[in-house]
Coordinates of C-alpha atoms and ligand atoms in Angstrom, one line a residue:
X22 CA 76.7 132.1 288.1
X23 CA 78.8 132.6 285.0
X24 CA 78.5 133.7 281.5
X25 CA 77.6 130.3 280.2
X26 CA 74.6 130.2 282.9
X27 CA 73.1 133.4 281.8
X28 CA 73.3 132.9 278.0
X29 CA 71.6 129.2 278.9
X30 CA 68.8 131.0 280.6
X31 CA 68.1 133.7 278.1
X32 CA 67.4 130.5 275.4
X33 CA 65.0 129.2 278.6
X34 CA 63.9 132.6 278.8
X35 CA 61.0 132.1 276.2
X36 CA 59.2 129.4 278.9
X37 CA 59.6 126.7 276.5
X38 CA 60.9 123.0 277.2
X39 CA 64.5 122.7 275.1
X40 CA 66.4 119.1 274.9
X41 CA 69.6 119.3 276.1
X42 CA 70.8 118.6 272.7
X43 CA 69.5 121.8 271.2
X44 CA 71.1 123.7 274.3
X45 CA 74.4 122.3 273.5
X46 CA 74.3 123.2 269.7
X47 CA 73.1 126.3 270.6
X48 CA 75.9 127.4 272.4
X49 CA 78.8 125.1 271.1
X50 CA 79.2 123.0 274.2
X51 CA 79.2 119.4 275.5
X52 CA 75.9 118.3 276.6
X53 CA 77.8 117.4 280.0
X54 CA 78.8 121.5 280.1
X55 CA 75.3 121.5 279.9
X56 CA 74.2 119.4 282.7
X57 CA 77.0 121.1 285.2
X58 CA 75.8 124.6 284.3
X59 CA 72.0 123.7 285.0
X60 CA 73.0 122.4 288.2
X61 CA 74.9 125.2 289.1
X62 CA 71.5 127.3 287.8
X63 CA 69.3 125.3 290.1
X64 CA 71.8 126.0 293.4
X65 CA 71.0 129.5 293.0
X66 CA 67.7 129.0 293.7
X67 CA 66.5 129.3 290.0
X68 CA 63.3 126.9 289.2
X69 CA 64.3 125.3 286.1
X70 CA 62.8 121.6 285.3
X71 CA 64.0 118.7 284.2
X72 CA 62.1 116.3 282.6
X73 CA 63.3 111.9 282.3
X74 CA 64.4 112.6 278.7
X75 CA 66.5 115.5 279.1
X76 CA 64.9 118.3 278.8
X77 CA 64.6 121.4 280.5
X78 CA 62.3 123.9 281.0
X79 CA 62.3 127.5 282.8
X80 CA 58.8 128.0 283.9
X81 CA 58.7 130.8 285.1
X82 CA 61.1 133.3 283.7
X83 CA 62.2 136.7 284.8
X84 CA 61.4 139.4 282.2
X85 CA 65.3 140.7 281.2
X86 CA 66.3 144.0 281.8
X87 CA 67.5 145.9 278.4
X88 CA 68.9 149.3 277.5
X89 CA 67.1 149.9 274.6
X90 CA 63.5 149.0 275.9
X91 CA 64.3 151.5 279.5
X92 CA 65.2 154.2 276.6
X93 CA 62.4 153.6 274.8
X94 CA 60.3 154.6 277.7
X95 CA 62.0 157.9 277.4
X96 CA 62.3 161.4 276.3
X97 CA 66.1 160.9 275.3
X98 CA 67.0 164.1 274.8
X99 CA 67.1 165.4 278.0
X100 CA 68.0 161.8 279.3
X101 CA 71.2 162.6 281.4
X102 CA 72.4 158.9 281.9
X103 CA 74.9 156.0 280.5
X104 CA 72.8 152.9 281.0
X105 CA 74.9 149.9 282.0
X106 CA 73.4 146.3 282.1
X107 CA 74.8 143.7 283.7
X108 CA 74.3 140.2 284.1
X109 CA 75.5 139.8 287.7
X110 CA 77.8 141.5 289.8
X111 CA 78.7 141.9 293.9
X112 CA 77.2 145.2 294.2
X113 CA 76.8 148.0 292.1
X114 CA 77.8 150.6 294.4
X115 CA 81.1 148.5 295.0
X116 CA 81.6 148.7 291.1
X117 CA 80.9 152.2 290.5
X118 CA 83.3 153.9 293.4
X119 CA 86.0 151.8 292.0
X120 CA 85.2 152.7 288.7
X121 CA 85.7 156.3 289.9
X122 CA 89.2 155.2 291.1
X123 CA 90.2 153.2 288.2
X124 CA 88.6 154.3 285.3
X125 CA 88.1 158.4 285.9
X126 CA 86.8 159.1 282.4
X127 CA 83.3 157.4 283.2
X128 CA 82.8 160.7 285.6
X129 CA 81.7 162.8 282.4
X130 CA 79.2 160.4 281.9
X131 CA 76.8 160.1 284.7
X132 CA 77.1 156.2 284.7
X133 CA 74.1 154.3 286.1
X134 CA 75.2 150.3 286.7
X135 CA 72.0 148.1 286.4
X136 CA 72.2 144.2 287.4
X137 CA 70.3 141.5 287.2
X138 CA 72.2 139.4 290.2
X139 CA 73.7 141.6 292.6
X140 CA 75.1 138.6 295.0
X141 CA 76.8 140.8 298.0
X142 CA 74.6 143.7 298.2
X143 CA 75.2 146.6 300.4
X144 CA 73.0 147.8 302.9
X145 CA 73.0 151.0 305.2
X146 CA 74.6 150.4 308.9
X147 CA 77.2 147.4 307.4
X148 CA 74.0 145.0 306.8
X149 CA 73.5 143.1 303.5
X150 CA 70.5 143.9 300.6
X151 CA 69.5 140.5 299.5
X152 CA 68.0 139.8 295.9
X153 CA 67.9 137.3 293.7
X154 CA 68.0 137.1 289.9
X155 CA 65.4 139.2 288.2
X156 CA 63.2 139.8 291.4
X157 CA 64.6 143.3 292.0
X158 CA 65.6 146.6 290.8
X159 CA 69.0 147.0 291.9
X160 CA 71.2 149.6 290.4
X161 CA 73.3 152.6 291.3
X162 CA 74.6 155.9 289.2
X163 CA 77.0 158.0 290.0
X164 CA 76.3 161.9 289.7
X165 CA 78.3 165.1 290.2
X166 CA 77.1 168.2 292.5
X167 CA 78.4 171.5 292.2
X168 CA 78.1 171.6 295.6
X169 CA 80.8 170.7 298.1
X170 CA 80.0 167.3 300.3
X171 CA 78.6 169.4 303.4
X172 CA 76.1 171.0 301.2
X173 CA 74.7 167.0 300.3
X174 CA 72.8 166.6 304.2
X175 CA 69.3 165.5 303.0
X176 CA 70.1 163.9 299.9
X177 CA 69.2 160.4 300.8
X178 CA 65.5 162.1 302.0
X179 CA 65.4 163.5 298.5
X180 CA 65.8 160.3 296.5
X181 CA 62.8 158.8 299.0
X182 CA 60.6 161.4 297.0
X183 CA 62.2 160.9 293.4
X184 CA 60.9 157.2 294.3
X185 CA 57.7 157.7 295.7
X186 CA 57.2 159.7 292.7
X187 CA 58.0 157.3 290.1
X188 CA 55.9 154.4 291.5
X189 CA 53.0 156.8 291.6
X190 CA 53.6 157.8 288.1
X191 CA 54.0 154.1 287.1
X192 CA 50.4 154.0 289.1
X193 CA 50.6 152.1 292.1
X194 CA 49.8 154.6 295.2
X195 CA 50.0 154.2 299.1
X196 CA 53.8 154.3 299.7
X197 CA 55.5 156.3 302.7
X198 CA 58.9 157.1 303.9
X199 CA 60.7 156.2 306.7
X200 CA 63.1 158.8 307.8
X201 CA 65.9 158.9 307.0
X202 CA 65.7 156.7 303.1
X203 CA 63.3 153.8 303.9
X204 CA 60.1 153.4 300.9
X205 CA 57.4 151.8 302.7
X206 CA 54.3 150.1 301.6
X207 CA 52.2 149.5 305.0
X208 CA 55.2 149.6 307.5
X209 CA 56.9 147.1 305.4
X210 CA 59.4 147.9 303.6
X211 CA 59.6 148.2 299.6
X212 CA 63.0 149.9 299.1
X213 CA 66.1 151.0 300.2
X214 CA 68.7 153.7 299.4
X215 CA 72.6 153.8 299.9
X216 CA 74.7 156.9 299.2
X217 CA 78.5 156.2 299.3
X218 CA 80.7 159.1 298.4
X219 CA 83.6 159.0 296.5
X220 CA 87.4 159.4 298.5
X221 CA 88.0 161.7 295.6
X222 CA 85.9 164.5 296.2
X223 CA 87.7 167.8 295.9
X224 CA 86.1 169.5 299.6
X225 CA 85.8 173.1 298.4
X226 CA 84.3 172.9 294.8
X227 CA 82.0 169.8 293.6
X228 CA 81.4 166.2 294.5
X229 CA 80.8 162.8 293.1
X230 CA 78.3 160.6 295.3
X231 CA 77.0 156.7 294.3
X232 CA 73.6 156.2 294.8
X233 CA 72.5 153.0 295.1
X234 CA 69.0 151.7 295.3
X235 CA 67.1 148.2 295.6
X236 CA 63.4 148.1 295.3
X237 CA 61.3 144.8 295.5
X238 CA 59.4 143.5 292.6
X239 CA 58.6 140.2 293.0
X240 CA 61.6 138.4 295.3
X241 CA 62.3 134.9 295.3
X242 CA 62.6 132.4 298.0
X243 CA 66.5 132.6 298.0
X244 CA 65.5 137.0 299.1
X245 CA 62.4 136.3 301.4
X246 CA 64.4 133.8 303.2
X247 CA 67.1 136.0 304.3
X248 CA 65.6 139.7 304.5
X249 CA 65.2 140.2 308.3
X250 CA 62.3 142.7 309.0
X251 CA 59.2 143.2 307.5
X252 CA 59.3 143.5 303.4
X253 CA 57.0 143.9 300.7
X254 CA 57.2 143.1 296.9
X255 CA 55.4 145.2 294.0
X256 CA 54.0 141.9 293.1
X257 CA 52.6 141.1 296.2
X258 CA 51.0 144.8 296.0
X259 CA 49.3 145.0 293.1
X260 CA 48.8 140.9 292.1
X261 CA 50.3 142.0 288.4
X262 CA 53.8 141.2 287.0
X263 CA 55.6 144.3 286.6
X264 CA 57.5 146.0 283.8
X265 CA 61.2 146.6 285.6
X266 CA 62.2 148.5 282.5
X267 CA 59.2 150.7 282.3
X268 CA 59.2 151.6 286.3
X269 CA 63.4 151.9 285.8
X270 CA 62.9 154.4 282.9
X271 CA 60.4 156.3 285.1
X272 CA 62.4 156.3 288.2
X273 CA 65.7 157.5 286.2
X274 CA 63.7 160.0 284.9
X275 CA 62.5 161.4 288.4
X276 CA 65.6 160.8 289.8
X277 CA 67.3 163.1 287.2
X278 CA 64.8 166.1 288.2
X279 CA 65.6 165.5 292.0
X280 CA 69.2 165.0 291.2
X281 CA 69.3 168.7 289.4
X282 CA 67.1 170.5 291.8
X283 CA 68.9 169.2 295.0
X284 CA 72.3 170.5 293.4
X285 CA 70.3 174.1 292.7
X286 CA 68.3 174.3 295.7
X287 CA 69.0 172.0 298.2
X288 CA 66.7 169.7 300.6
X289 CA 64.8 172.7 301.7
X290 CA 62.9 172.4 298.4
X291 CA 61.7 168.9 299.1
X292 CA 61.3 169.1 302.9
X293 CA 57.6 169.9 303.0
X294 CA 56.8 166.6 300.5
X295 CA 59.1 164.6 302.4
X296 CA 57.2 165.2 305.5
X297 CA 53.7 164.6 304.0
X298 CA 55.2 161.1 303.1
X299 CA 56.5 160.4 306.4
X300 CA 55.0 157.3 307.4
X301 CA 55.8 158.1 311.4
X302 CA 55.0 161.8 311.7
X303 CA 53.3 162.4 315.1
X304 CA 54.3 159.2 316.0
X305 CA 55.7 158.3 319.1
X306 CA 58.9 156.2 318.7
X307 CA 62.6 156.0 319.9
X308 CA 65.7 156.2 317.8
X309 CA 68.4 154.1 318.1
X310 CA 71.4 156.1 318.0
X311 CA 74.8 155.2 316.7
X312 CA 76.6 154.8 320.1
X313 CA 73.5 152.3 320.8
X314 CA 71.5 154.8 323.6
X315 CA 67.8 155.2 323.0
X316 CA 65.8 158.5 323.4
X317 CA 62.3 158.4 323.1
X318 CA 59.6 160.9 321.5
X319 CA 56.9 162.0 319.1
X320 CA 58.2 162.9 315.5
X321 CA 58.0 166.7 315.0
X322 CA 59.3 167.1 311.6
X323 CA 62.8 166.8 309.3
X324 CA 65.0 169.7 309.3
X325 CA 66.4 171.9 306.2
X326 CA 69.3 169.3 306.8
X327 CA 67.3 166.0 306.8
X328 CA 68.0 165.7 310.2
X329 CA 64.6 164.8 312.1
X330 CA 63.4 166.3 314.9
X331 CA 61.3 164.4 318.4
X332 CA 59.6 165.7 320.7
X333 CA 60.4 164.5 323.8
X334 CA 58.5 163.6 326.9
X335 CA 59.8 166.7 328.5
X336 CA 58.3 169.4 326.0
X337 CA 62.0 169.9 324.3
X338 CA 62.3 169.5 321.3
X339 CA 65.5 167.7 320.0
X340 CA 67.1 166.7 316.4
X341 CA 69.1 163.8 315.3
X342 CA 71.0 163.7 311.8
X343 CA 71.4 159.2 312.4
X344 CA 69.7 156.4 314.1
X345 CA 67.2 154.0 313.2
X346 CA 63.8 154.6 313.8
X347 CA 61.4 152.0 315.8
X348 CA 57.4 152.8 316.6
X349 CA 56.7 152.7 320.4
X350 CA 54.3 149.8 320.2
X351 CA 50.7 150.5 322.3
X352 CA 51.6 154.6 322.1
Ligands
BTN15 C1 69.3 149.9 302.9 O1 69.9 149.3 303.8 O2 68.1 150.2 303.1 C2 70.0 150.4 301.7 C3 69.9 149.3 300.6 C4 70.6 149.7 299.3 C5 70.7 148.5 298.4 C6 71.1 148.9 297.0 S1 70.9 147.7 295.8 C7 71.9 148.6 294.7 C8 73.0 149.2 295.4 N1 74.2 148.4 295.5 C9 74.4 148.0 296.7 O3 75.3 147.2 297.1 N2 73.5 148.5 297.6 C10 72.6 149.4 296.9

């Protein structure tokens, strides 16, 4: 969707039925502009209506995402981040490593990219993060470490807390973590997390890593349709619409105090917390591993390097830094 869609749906925006003649003379275009740019509105998936006499109606609009409302939720002085709100983009994290590449100066900042449509999400493993407009959080900021990349093992464990965190500060309760970056709400999951560091990072001194999350809010059709294991929406959890900018400015906020103490102190400081979250601890399960072999056990644990540890039918005890993680069904 283009410019012209988005400005079209902020005027729907206020629920209200518009003629197509005031949405032309609004934004200084044919009526016929008009009709192509709703149609291409409606093949995303968006519900807008069109009555016989040409009007249109959106009735049930997202509630925007905007800068100034996410800092009003804050205590700006010690806010370390350059918001960035977008209408639509492929994905975030895409943007923000090539921003590192091509624009340099945006390092000092500690950019955070924020979009309403992110149409070619990333996932972890190669897979795709589907959204759809509005029915997401989907953002990524880029920060800087003093530490060099080897010293980062556990990060993506650490931002499971900063999130867990935020959503119970924003007052929902009863999420877990599924090792390694999963946020669960009953086995289902809520959110995911992708860390993509930069080619650029000096080895020896700091580093520069993307971290890019999606959380559910209330997803579309155009998301539930093509999200292949079991999800869950805020919405869906609590019954109430919810405020993204309020729950953004919160989890920003977290995320900056897990962002500094990780660079001071490491996962070590987290492990405990990340372990009473674990929603398979003492469970039996296998992991997948990256060359596709499975190995079976009871969860025993993450390490000081996120790396999690089974407990395997043998008595040994054995730890794995990747693989995906599958409960042993009837154990
Ligand atoms: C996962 O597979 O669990 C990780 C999903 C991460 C999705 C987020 S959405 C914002 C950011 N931009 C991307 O392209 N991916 C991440």
């Amino acid at each position: 969707m283009g410019p012209l869609s988005f400005s079209l749906l902020r005027i729907l925006g206020d629920g209200k039925l518009h003629t197509i003649d005031f949405l032309a003379q609004s934004l200084k275009v044919s009526q016929s502009l008009i009709t192509n740019t709703i149609d291409d509105i409606k093949r995303n998936g968006i519900n807008v209506s069109t009555t016989p006499n040409a009007c249109y109606q959106w009735p049930n609009p997202i509630n925007w995402l905007d800068d100034n409302k996410i800092l009003s939720y804050l205590n700006q002085a010690n806010f370390p981040f350059h918001l960035i709100v977008l209408d639509a983009i492929d994905s975030t994290n895409r943007f923000l490593l090539n921003q590192v590449i091509t624009a340099p100066q945006i390092l000092q900042k500690n950019p955070v990219i924020i979009t309403e449509l992110q149409t070619h999400g990333r996932g972890r493993l190669g897979r795709r993060w589907y959204s759809g407009l509005g029915d997401s959080l989907t953002f990524s900021l880029l920060w800087r470490f003093d530490r060099p990349v080897q010293q980062l093992s556990g990060l993506s464990l650490a931002i499971g807390v900063a999130i867990i965190r935020a959503l119970k500060q924003y007052g929902i309760a009863g999420f877990t973590l599924k090792w390694p970056n999963d946020v669960l709400f009953r086995f289902c999951k809520l959110a995911g997390i992708l860390i993509e560091l930069s080619n650029d990072n000096d080895k020896r001194t700091g580093s520069f890593v993307v971290i890019g999350i999606g959380l559910n809010i209330q997803l579309s059709s155009f998301a539930k349709e093509n999200i292949d294991q079991a999800f869950v929406d805020l919405f869906s959890i609590t019954g109430r619409p919810i405020n993204r900018n309020k729950l953004l400015a919160i989890l920003l906020s977290e995320l900056a105090t897990v962002l500094n103490d990780f660079n001071h102190l490491g996962f070590g400081y987290f492990r405990n917390e990340w372990i009473h979250y674990h929603a398979y601890e003492g469970k039996s399960v296998f992991i997948t591993q990256p060359d596709g072999l499975l190995v079976e056990g009871f969860v025993d644990g993450v390490e000081y390097d996120g790396s999690i540890t089974l407990t395997l039918e043998t008595g040994k005890k054995r730890t794995y830094t990747s693989g995906e993680l599958c409960l042993r069904k009837g154990k």
